[in-house]
mmCIF file with all atom_site columns, C-alpha atoms in Angstrom:
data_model
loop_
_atom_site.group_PDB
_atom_site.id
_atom_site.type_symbol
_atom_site.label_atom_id
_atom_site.label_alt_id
_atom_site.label_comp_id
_atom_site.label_asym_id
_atom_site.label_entity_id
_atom_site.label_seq_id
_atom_site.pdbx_PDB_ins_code
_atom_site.Cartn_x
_atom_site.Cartn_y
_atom_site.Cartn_z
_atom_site.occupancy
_atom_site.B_iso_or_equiv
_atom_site.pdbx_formal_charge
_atom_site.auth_seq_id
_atom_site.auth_comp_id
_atom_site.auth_asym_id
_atom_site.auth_atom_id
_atom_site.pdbx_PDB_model_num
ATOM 1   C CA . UNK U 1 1   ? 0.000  0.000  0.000   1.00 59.00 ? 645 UNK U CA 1
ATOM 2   C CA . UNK U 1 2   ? 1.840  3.501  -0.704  1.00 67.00 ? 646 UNK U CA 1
ATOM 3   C CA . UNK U 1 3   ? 0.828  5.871  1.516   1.00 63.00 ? 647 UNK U CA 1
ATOM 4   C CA . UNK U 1 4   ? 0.783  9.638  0.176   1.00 64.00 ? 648 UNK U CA 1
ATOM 5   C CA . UNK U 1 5   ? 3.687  12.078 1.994   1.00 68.00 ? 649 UNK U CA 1
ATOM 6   C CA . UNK U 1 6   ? 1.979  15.183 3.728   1.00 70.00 ? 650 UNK U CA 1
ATOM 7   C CA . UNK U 1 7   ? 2.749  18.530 1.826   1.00 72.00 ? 651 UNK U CA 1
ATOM 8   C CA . UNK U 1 8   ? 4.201  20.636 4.487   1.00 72.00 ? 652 UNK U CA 1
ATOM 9   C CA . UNK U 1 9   ? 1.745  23.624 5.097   1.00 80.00 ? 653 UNK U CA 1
ATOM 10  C CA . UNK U 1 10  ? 3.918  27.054 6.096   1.00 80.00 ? 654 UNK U CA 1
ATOM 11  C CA . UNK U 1 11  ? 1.283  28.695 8.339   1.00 81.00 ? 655 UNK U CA 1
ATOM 12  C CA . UNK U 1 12  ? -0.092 32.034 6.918   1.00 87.00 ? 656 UNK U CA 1
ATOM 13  C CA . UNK U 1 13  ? 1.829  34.992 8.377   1.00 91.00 ? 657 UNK U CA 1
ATOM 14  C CA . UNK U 1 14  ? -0.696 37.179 10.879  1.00 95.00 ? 658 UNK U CA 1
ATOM 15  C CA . UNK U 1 15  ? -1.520 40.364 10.693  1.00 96.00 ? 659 UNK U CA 1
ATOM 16  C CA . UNK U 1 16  ? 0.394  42.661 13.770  1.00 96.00 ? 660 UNK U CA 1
ATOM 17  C CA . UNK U 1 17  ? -2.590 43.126 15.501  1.00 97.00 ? 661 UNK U CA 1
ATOM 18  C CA . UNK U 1 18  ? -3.456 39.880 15.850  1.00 98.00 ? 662 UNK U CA 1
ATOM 19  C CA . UNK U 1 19  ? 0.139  39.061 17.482  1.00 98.00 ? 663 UNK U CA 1
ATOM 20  C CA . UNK U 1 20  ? -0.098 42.239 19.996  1.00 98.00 ? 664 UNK U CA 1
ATOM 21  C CA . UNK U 1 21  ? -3.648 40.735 20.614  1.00 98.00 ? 665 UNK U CA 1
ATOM 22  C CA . UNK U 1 22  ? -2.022 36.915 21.615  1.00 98.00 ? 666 UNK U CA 1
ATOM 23  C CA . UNK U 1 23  ? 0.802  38.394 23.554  1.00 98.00 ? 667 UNK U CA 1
ATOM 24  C CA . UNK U 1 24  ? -1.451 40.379 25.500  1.00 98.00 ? 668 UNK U CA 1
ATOM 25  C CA . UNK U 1 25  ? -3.600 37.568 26.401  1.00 97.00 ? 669 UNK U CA 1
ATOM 26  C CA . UNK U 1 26  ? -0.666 35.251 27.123  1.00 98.00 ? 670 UNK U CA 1
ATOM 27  C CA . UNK U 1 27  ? 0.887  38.176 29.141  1.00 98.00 ? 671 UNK U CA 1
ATOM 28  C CA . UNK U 1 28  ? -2.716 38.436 31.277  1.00 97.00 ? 672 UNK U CA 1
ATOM 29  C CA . UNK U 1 29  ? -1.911 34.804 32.526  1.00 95.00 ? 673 UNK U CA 1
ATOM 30  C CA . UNK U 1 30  ? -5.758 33.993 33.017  1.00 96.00 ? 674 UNK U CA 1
ATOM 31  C CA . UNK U 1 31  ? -4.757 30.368 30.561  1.00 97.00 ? 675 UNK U CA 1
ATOM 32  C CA . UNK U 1 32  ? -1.420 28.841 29.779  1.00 97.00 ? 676 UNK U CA 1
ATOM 33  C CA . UNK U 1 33  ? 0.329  29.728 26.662  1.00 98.00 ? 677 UNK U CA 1
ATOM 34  C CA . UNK U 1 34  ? -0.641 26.335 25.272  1.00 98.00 ? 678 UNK U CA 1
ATOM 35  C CA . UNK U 1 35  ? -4.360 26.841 25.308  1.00 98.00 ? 679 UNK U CA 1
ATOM 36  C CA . UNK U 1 36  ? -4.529 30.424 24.413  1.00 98.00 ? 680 UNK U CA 1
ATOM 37  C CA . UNK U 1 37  ? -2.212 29.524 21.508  1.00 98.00 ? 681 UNK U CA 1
ATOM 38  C CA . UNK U 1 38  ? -4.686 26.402 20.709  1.00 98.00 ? 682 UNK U CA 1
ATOM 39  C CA . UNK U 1 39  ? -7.694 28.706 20.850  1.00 97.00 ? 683 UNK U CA 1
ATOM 40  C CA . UNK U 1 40  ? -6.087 31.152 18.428  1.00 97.00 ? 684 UNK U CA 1
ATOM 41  C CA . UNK U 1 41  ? -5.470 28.305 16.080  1.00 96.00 ? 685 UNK U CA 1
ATOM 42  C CA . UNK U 1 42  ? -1.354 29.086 16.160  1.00 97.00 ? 686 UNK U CA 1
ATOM 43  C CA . UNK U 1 43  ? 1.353  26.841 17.549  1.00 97.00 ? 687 UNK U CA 1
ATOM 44  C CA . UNK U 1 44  ? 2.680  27.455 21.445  1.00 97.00 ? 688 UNK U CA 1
ATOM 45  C CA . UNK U 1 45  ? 6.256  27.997 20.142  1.00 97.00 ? 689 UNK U CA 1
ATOM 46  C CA . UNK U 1 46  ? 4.970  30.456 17.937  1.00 97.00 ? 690 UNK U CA 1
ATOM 47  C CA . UNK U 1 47  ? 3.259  32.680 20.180  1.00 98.00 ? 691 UNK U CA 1
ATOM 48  C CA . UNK U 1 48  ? 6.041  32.294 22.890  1.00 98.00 ? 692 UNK U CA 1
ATOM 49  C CA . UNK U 1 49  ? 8.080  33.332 19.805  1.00 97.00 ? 693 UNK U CA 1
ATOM 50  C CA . UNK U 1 50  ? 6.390  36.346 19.533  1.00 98.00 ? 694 UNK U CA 1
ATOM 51  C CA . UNK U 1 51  ? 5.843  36.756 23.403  1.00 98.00 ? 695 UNK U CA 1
ATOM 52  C CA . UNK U 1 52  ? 9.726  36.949 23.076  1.00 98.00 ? 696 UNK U CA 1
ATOM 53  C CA . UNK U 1 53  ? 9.842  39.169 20.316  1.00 97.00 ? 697 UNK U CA 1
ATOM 54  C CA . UNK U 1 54  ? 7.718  41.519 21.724  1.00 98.00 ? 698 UNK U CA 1
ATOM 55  C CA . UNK U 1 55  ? 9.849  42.182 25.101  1.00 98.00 ? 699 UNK U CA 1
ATOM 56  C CA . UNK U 1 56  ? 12.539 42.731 22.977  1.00 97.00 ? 700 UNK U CA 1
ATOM 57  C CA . UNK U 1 57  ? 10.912 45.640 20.890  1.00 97.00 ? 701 UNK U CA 1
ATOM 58  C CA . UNK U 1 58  ? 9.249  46.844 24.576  1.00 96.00 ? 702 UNK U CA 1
ATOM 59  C CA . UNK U 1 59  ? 13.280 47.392 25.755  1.00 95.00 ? 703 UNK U CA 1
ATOM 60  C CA . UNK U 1 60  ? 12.609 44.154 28.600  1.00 96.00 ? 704 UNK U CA 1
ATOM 61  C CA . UNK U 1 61  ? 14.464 41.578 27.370  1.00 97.00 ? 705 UNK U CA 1
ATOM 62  C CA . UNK U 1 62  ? 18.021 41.184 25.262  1.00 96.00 ? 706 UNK U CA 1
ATOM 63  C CA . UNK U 1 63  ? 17.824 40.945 21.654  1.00 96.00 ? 707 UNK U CA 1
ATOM 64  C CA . UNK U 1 64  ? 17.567 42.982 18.591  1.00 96.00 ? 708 UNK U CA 1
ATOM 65  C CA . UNK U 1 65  ? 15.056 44.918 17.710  1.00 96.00 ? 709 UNK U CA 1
ATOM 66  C CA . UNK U 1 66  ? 13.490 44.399 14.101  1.00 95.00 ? 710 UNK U CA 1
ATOM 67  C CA . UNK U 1 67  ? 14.742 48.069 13.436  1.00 96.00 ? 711 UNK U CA 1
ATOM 68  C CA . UNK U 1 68  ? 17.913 46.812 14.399  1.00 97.00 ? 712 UNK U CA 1
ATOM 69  C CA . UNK U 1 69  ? 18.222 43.704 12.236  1.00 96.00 ? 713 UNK U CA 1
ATOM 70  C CA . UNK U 1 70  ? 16.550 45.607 9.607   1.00 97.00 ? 714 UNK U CA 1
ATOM 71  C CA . UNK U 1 71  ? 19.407 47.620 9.650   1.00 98.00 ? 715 UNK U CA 1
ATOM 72  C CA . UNK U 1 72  ? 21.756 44.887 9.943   1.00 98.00 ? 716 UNK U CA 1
ATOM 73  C CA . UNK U 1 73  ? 20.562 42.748 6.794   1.00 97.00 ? 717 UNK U CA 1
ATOM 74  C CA . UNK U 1 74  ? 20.753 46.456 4.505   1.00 98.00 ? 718 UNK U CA 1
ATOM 75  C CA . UNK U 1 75  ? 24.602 46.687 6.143   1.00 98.00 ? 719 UNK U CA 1
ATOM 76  C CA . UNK U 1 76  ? 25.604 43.338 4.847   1.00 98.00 ? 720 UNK U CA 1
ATOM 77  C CA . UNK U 1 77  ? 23.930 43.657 1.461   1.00 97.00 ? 721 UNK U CA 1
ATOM 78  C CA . UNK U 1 78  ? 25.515 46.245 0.710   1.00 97.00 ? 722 UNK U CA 1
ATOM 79  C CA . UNK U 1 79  ? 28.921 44.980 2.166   1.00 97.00 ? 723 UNK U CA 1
ATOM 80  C CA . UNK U 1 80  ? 28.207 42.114 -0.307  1.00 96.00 ? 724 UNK U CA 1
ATOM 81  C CA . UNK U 1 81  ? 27.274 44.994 -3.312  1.00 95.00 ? 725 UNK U CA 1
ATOM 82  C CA . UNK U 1 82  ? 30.701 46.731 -2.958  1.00 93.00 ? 726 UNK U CA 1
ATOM 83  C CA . UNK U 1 83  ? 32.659 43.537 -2.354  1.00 92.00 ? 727 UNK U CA 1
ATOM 84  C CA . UNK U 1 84  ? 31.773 42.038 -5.581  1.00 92.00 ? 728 UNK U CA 1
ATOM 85  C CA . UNK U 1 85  ? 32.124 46.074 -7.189  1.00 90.00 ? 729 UNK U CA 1
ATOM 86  C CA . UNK U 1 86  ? 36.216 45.405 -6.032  1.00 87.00 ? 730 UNK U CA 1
ATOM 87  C CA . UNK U 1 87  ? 36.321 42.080 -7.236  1.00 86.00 ? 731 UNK U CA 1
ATOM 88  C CA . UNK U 1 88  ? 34.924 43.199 -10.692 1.00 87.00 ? 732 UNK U CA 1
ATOM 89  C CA . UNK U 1 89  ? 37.146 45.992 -10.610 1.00 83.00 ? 733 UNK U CA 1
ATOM 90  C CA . UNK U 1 90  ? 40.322 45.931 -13.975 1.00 82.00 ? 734 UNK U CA 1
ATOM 91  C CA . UNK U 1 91  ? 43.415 45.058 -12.364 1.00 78.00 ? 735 UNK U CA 1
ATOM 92  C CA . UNK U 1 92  ? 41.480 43.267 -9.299  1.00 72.00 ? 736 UNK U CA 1
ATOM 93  C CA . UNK U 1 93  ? 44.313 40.619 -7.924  1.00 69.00 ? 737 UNK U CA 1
ATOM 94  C CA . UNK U 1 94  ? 42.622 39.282 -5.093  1.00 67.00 ? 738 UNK U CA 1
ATOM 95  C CA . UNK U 1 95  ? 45.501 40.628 -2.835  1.00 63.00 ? 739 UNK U CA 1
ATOM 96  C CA . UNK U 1 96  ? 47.731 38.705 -4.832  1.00 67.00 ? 740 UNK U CA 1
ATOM 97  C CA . UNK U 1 97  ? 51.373 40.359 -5.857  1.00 60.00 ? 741 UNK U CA 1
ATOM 98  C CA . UNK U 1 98  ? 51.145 40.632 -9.440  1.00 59.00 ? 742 UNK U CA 1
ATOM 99  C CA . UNK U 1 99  ? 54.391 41.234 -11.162 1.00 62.00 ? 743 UNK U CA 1
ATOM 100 C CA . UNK U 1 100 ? 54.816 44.378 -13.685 1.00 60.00 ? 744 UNK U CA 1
ATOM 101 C CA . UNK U 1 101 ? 54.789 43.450 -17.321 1.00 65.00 ? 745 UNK U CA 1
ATOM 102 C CA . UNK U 1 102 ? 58.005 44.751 -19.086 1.00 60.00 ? 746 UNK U CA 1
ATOM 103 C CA . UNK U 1 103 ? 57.503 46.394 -22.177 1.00 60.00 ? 747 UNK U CA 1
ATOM 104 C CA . UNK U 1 104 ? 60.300 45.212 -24.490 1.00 60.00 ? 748 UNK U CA 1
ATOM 105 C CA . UNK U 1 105 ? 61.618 47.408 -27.309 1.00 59.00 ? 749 UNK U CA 1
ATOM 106 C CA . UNK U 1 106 ? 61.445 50.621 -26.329 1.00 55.00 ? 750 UNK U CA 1
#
């Protein structure tokens, strides 16, 4: 008997104010994280994720903020940009010694 494989299903990204809405239910305490998440029809890890994510923004917890990575992901693209701009660059040697070519006959 084959048995079909299960298409793995990425869950569909929420909308902000649905995440400050879990996070401030989860925060209240009245239920555990696990059923609040269950009720909301997202995964436990996920909201803890965000739970996480949030204290960070707030300035409670360690952690970049998405401003902050934001930032950092624009810094190394454009590292990357002018990196290959040197390496493209006429006479380029890689940091290699590259011995003068002697014009004979002059």
């Amino acid at each position: 008997m084959i048995v079909p494989e299960k298409e793995s299903v990425m869950p569909a990204v929420k909308p902000e104010e649905f995440r400050r809405r879990a996070v401030a239910l989860a925060r209240q305490g009245e239920k555990p994280v696990r059923e609040i998440a269950k009720d909301l029809g997202i995964s436990e890890s996920g909201l803890r994720r965000w739970m996480s994510e949030a204290a960070v923004e707030e300035g409670r917890a360690e952690g970049m903020t998405r401003d902050e990575r934001a930032e950092l992901v624009r810094l190394r693209r454009e590292n990357r940009v002018q990196a290959m701009e040197i390496v493209n660059r006429p006479g380029f040697s890689g940091g290699r010694v590259v011995p003068a070519t002697t014009v004979v006959g002059c």
